[in-house]
Coordinates of C-alpha atoms in Angstrom, one line a residue:
Chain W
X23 CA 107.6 128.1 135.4
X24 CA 103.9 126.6 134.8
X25 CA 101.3 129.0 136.5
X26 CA 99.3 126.2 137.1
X27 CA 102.3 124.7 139.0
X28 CA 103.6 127.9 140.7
X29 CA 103.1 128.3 144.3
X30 CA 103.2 124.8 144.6
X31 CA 105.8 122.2 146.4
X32 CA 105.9 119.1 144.5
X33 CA 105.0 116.0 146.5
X34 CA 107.9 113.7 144.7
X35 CA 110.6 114.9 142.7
X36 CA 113.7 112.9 141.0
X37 CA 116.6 113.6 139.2
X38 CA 117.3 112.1 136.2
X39 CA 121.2 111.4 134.8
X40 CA 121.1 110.4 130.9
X41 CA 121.1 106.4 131.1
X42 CA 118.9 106.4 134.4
X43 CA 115.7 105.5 135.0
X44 CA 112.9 106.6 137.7
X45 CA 109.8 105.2 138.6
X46 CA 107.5 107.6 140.8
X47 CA 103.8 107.1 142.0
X48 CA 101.3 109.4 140.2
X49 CA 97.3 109.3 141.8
X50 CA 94.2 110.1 140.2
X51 CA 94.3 113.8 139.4
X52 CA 98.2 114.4 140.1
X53 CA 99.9 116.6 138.1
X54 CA 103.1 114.9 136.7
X55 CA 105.9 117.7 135.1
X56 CA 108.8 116.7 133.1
X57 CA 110.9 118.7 132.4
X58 CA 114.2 119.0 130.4
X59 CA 116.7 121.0 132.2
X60 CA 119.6 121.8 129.3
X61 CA 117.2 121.2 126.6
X62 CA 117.2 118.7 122.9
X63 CA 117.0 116.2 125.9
X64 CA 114.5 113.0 124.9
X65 CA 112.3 111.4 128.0
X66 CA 111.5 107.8 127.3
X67 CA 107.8 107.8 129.3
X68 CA 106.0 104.0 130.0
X69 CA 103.5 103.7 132.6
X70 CA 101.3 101.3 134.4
X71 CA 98.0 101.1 136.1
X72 CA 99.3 100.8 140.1
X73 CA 97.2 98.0 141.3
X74 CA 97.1 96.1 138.0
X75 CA 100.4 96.2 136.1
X76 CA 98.6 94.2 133.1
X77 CA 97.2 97.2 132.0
X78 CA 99.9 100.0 130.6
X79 CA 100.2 103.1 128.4
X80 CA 99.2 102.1 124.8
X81 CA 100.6 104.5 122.0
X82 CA 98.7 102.0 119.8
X83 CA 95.4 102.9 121.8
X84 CA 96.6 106.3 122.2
X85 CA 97.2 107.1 118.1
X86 CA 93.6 104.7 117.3
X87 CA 91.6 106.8 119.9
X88 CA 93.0 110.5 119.2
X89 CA 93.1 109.5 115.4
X90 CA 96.4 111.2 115.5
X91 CA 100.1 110.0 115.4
X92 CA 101.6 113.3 117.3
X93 CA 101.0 113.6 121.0
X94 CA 99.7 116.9 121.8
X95 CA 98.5 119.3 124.4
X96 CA 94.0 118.4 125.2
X97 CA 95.2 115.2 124.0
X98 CA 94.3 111.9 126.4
X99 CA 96.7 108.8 126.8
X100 CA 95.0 105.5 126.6
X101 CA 95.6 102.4 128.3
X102 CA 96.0 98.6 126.5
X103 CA 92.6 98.5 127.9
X104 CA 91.4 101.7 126.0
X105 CA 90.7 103.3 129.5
X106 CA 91.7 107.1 129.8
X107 CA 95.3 107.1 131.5
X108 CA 96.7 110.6 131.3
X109 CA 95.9 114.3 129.9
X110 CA 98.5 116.5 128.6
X111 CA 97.9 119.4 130.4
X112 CA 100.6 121.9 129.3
X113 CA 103.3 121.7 126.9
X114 CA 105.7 123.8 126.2
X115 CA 107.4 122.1 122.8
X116 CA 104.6 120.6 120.8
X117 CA 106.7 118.1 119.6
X118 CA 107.1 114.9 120.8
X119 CA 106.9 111.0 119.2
X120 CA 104.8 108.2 120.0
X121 CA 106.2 105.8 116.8
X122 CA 110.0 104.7 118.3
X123 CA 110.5 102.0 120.6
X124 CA 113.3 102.7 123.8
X125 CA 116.8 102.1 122.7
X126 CA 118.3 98.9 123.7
X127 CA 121.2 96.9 123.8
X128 CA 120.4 95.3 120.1
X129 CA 120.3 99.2 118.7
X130 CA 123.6 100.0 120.3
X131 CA 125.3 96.7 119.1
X132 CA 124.0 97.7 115.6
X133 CA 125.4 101.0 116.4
X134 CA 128.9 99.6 116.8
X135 CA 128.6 100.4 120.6
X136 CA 127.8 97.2 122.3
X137 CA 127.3 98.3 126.5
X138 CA 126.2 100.8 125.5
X139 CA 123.3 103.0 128.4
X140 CA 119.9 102.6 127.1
X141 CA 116.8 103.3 128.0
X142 CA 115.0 99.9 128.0
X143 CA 116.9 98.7 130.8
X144 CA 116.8 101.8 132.6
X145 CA 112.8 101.9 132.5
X146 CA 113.3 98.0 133.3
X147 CA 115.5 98.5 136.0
X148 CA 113.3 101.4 137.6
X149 CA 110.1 98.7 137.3
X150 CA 111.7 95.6 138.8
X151 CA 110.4 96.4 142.8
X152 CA 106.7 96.3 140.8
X153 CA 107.7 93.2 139.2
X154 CA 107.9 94.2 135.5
X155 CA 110.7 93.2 133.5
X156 CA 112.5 94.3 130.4
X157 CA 110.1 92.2 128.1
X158 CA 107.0 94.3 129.6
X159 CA 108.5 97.7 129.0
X160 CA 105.6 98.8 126.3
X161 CA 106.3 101.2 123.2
X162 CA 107.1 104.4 124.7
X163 CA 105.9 107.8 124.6
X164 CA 109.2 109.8 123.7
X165 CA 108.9 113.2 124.8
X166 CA 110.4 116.0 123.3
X167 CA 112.0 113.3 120.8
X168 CA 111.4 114.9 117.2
X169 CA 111.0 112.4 114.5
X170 CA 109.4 114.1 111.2
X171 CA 107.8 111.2 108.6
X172 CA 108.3 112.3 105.6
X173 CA 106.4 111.7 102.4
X174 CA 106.8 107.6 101.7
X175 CA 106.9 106.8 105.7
X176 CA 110.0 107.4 105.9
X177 CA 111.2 108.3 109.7
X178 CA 113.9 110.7 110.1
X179 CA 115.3 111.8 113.7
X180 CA 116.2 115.1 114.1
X181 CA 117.6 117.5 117.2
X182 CA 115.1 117.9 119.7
X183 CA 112.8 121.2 119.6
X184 CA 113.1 121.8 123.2
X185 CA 114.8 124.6 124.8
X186 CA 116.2 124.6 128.5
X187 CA 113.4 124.0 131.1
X188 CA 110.5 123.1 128.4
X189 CA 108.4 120.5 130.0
X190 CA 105.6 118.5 129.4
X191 CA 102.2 118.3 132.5
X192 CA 100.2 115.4 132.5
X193 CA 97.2 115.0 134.9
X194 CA 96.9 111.1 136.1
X195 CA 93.1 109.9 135.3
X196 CA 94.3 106.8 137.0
X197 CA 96.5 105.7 139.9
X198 CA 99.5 104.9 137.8
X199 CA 103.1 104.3 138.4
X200 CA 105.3 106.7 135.6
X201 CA 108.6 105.3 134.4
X202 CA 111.1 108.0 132.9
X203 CA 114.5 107.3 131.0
X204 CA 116.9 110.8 130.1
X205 CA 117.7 108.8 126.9
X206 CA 121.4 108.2 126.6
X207 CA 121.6 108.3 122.8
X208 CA 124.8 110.1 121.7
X209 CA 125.6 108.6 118.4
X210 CA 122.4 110.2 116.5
X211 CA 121.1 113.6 116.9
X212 CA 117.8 112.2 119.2
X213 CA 119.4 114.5 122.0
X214 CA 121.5 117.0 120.1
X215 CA 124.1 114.4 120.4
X216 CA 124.6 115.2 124.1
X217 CA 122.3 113.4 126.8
X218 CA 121.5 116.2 129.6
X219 CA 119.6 115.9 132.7
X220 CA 116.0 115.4 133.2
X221 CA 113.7 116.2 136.4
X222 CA 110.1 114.7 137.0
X223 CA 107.8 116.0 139.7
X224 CA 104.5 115.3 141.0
X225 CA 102.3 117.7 142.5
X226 CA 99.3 117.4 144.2
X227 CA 96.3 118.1 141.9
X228 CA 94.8 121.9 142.0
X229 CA 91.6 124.0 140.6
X230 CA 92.9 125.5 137.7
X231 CA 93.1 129.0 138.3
X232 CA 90.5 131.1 136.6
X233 CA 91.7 130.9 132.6
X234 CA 92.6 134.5 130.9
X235 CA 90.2 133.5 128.4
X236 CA 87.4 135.0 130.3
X237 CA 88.5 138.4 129.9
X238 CA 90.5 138.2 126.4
X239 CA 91.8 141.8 125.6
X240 CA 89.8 143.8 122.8
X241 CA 92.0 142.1 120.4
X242 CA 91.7 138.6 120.8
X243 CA 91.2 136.6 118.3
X244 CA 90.0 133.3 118.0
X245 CA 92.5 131.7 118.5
X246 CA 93.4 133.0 122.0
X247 CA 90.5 132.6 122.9
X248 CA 90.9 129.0 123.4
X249 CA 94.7 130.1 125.4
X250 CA 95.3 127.6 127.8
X251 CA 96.0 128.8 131.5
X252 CA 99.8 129.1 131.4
X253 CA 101.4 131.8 129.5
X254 CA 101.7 130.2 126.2
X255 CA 101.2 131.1 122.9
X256 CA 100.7 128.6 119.4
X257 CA 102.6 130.2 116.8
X258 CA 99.9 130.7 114.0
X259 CA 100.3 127.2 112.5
X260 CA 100.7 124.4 114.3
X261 CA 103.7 121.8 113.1
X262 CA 103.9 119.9 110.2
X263 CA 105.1 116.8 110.1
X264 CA 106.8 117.4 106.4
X265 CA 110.2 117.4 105.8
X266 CA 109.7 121.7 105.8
X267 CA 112.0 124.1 107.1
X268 CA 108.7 125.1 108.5
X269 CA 108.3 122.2 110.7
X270 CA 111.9 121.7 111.7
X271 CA 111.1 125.0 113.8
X272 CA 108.1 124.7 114.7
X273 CA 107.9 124.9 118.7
X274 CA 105.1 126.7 121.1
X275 CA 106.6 129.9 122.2
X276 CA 106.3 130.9 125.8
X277 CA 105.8 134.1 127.1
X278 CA 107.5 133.8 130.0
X279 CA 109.8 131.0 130.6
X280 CA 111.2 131.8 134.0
X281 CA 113.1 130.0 136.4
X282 CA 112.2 126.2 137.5
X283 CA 111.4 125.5 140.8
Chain F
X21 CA 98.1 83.0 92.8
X22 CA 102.0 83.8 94.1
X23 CA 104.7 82.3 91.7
X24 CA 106.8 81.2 94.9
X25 CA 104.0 79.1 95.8
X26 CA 102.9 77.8 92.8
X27 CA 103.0 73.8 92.6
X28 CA 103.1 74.0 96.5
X29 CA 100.3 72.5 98.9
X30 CA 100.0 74.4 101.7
X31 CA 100.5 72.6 105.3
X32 CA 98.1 74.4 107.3
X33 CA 95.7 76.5 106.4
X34 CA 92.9 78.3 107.9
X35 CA 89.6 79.5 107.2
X36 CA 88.9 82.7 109.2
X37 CA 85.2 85.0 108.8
X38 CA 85.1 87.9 110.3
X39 CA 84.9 88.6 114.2
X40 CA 87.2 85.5 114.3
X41 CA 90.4 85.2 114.9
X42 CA 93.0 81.8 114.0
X43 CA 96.3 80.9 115.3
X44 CA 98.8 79.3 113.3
X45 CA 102.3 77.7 114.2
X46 CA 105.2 79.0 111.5
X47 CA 108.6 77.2 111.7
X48 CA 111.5 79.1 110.6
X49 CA 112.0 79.7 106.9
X50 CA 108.6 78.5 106.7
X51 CA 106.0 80.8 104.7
X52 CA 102.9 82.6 105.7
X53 CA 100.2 83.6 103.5
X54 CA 97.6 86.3 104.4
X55 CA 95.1 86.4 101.7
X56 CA 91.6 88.4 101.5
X57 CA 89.1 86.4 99.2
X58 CA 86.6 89.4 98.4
X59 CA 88.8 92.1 98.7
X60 CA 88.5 95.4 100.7
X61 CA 89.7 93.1 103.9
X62 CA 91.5 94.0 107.1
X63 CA 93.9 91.3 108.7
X64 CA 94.5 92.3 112.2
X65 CA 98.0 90.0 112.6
X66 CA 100.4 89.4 116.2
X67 CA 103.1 86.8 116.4
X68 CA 104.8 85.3 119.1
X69 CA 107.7 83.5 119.8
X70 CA 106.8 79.9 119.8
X71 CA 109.3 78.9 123.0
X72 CA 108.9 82.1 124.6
X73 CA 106.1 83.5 124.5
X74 CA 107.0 86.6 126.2
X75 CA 108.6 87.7 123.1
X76 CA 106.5 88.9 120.2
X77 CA 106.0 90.7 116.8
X78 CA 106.3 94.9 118.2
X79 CA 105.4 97.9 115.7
X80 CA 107.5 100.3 117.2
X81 CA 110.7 98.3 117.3
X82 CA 109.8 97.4 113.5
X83 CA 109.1 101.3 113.0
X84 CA 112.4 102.3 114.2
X85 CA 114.8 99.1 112.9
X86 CA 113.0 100.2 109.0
X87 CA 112.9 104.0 110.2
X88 CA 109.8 103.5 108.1
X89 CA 106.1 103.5 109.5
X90 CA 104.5 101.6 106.1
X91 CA 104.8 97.6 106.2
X92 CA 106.2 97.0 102.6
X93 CA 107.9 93.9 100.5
X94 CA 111.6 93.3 101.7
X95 CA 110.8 94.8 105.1
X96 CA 111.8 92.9 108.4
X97 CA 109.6 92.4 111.0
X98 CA 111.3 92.8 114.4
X99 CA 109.9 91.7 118.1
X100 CA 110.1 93.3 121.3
X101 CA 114.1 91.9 122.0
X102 CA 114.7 93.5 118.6
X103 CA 115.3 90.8 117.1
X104 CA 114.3 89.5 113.3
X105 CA 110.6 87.5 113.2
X106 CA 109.7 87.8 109.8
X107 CA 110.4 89.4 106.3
X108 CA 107.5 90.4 103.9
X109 CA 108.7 88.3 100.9
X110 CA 105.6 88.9 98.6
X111 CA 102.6 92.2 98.7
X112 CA 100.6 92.4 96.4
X113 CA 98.7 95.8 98.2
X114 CA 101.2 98.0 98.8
X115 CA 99.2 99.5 101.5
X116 CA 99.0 98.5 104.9
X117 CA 99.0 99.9 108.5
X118 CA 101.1 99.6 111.9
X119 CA 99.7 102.3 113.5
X120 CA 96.0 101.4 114.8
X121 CA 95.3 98.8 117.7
X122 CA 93.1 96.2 117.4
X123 CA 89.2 96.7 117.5
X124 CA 88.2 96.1 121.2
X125 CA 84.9 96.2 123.3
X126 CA 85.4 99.4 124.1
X127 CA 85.4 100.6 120.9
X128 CA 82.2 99.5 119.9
X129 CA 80.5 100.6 123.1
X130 CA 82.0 104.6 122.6
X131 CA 80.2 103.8 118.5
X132 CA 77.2 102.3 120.4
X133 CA 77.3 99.0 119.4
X134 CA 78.5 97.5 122.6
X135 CA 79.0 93.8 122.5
X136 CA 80.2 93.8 119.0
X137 CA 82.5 91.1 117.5
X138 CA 86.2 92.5 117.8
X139 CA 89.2 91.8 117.1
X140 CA 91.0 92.0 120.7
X141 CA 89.0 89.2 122.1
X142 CA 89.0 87.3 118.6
X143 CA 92.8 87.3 118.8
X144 CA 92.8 86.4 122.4
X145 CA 90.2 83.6 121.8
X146 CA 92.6 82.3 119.4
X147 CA 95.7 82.2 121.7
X148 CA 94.2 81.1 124.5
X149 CA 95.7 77.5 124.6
X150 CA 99.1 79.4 124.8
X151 CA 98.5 81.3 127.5
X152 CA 98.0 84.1 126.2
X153 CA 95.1 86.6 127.1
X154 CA 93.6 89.7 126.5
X155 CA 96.1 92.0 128.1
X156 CA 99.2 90.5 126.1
X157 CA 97.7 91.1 122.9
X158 CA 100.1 93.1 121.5
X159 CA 99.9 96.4 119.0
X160 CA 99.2 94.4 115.3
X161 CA 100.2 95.0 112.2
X162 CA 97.1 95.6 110.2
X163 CA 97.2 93.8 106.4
X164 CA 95.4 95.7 104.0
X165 CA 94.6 98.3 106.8
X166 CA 94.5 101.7 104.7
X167 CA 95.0 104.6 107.1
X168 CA 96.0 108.3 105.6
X169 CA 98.2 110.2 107.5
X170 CA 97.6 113.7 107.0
X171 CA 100.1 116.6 107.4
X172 CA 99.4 117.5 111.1
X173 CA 99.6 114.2 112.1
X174 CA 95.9 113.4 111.9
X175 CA 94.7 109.7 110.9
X176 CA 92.3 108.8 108.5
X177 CA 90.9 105.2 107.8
X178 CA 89.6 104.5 104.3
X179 CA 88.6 101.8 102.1
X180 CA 91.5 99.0 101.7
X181 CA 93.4 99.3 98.4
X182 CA 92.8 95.0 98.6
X183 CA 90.9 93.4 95.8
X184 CA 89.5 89.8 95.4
X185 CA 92.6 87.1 96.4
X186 CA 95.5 90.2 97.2
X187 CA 97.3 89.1 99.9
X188 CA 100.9 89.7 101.2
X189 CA 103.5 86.6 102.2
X190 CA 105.7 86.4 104.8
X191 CA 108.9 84.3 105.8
X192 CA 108.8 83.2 109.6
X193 CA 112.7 84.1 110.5
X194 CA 111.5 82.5 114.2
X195 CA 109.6 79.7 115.1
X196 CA 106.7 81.1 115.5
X197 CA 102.9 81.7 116.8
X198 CA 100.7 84.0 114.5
X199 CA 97.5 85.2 115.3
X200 CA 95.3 86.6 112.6
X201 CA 91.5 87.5 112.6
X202 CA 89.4 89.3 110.1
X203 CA 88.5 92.6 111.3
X204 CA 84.6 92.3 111.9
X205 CA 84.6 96.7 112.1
X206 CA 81.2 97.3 109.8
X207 CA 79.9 101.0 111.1
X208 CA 82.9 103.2 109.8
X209 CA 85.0 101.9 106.0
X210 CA 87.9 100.1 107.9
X211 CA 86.8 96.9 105.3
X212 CA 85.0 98.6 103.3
X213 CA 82.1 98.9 105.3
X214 CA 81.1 95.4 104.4
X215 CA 83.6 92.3 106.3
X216 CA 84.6 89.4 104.6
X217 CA 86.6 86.3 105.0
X218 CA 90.3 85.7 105.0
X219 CA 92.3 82.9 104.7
X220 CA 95.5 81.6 106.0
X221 CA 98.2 79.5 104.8
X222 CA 102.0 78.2 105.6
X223 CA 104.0 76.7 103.0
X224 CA 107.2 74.8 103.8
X225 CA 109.8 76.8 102.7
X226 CA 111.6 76.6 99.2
X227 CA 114.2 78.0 97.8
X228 CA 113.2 81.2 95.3
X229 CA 113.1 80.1 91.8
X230 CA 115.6 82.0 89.6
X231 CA 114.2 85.7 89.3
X232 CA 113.3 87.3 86.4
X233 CA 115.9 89.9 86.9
X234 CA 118.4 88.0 85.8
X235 CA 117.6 88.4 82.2
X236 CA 116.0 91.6 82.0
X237 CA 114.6 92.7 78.9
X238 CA 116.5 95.2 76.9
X239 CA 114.2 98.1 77.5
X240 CA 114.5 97.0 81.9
X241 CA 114.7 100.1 83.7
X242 CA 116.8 100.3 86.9
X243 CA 113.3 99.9 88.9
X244 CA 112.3 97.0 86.7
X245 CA 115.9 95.4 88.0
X246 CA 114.1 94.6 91.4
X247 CA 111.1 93.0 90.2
X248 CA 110.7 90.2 92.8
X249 CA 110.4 86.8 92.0
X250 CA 106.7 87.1 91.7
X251 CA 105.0 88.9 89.2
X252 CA 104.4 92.0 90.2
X253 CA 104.9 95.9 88.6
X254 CA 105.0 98.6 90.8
X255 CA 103.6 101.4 89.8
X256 CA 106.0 104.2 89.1
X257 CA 105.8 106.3 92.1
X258 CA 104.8 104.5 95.2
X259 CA 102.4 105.2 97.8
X260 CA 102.5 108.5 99.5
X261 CA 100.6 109.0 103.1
X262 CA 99.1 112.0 101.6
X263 CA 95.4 113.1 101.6
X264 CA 95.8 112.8 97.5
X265 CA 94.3 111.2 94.7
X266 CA 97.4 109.5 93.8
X267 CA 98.0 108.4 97.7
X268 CA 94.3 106.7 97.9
X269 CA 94.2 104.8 94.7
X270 CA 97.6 103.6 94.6
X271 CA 98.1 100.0 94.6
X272 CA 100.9 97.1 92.9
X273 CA 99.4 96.3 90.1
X274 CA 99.6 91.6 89.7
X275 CA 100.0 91.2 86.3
X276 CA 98.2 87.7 86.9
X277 CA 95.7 87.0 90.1
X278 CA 95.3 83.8 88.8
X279 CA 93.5 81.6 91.3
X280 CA 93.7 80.7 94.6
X281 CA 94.3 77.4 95.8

């Protein structure tokens, strides 16, 4: 697992079942992990500032501020209010999508599969005791959802990049409440057409150790020089989001994946 | 000006300079028109659901229902339920964005111009007498907005495509509330460095006069089939998102611009 998260006992944990949704209590400097268990598992992500629900997650902000459509690792989440929300602090895919909106009942009646589990009402559900309802679930952060845009605009969903026990870690800049859906979407490959199990935890918030990049070995180069403090590495070009067999590969390698806590 | 409304007075129209915002009530199958007067104008544009207000005009359930991230002719509009708001019936840019959020205070303070017309509180100004305030302004759609996407997912704003009197037209498939404002955003070329003034217009709706592809000329090409009703050529290859020549001066080419009325 993470070693900024090992040797640590998360404060709040929860199991998510494809269709569910869970709503768990993040403060300031928290570290929030989630984390697909089976992998090519999607985690519909929404968020809201805990004493003031009127102010929420903003992919909109998020894409405007970072000048970039792909959520990434350094990057900072924005509120509606262009406030800092979130950091990514690790992540182990480096592919994600901040464009779709949750699945809902109108997609799955399109889909010929009316009933169908979706995420909007499982965020929904998981936000009624704060009083927000399914017309206040925002646009989503979709992790681990791959989506490549191709040259016209054109959106294309493909099978997840991530492998059993990847995970994204965000650190809270605010005291926020997370909502997190295992998307139940069988009928397209958004989870390798087979919804798996999802866990989010929260740990308390931590020093980060000292980084390896102090002492890089003789042969660093540049580019692990800026290493982060787990035990990753960027394969030597970062993703594209062309329609290339080159992006459709594309994933961060770990070095060590171990076991989840 | 637009063959469909040719001959047609407009039943509302508005006036809008730049840094303000305008609201304007649509009835279903009622038409909108968004037209820049100088050229090189953004539109910052919400709409909400006239009875219920609590449903709106959303990007990302618009990006996923087209699996398309470019706003382009024949393209429905969806709102937060997922359900139909508005199609784009005429564009005569080709080039517009739903990826940024609106211009806010914050913005202008992180480019040191704090207090700075914006477009947040312009739009929020402008629906105030429906309740609506600051925090519910949603994610807009952005006429004329001309944002590269470039291959790692990095944004780019440039200089709209938009010359004198383009403008785009759409069909309110709701009764509806639209909000537009004219992006007042001088210090980097999101209008061209230079704002100007927009207008707005609804049109009762009328029944399309026969199209011209009925009685194609002999040398009609299979892309020449589609010609809409107005009189418009697309170039041959539409826009890429590209960082290239061909991306940034693409445009649909009006083979009149006649006059506005």
């Amino acid at each position: 697992m993470s070693d900024l998260l090992s040797e640590k006992t998360p404060i709040r944990a929860r199991h998510i079942r494809p269709g569910q949704g869970q709503a768990v209590e993040v403060k300031t400097g928290q570290l929030l992990q989630i984390q697909t268990l089976q992998g090519k598992q999607v985690a519909d992500f929404v968020a809201f500032t805990q004493d003031d629900t009127e102010e929420f997650l903003s992919t909109s902000v998020t894409r405007a501020s970072n000048a970039n459509i792909v959520p990434q690792r350094g990057m900072t989440l924005f509120s509606n209010r262009r406030q800092p929300m979130f950091e990514i602090v690790e992540d182990t895919v480096g592919r994600h999508d901040m464009l779709y909106a949750c699945c809902d009942p109108v997609r799955y009646e399109t889909l010929g599969a009316p009933g169908h589990a979706n995420c909007r009402e499982a965020l929904a559900e998981s936000m009624a005791s704060y009083g927000i309802g399914y017309d206040r679930i925002p646009s989503p952060i979709n992790w681990f959802m791959n989506v490549a845009i191709l040259a016209r605009g054109e959106l294309e969903i493909r099978e997840p990049l991530a492998e059993k026990n990847d995970y994204v870690v965000l650190r809270a800049l605010k005291d926020v409440i997370a909502g997190v859906s295992a998307c139940p979407q069988d009928l397209v490959p958004t989870n390798g057409s087979n919804p798996t199990d999802l866990t989010v935890r929260v740990y308390r918030d931590a020093p980060l150790p000292p980084s390896p990049v102090m002492e890089p070995p003789p042969a660093a180069t540049a580019a692990a020089a800026t290493t982060p403090v787990v035990a990753m590495k960027l394969t030597p070009r970062p993703a594209t989001l062309q329609s290339t067999a080159e992006a459709t590969v594309f994933r961060v390698g770990r070095v060590d994946s171990g076991e989840a806590t």
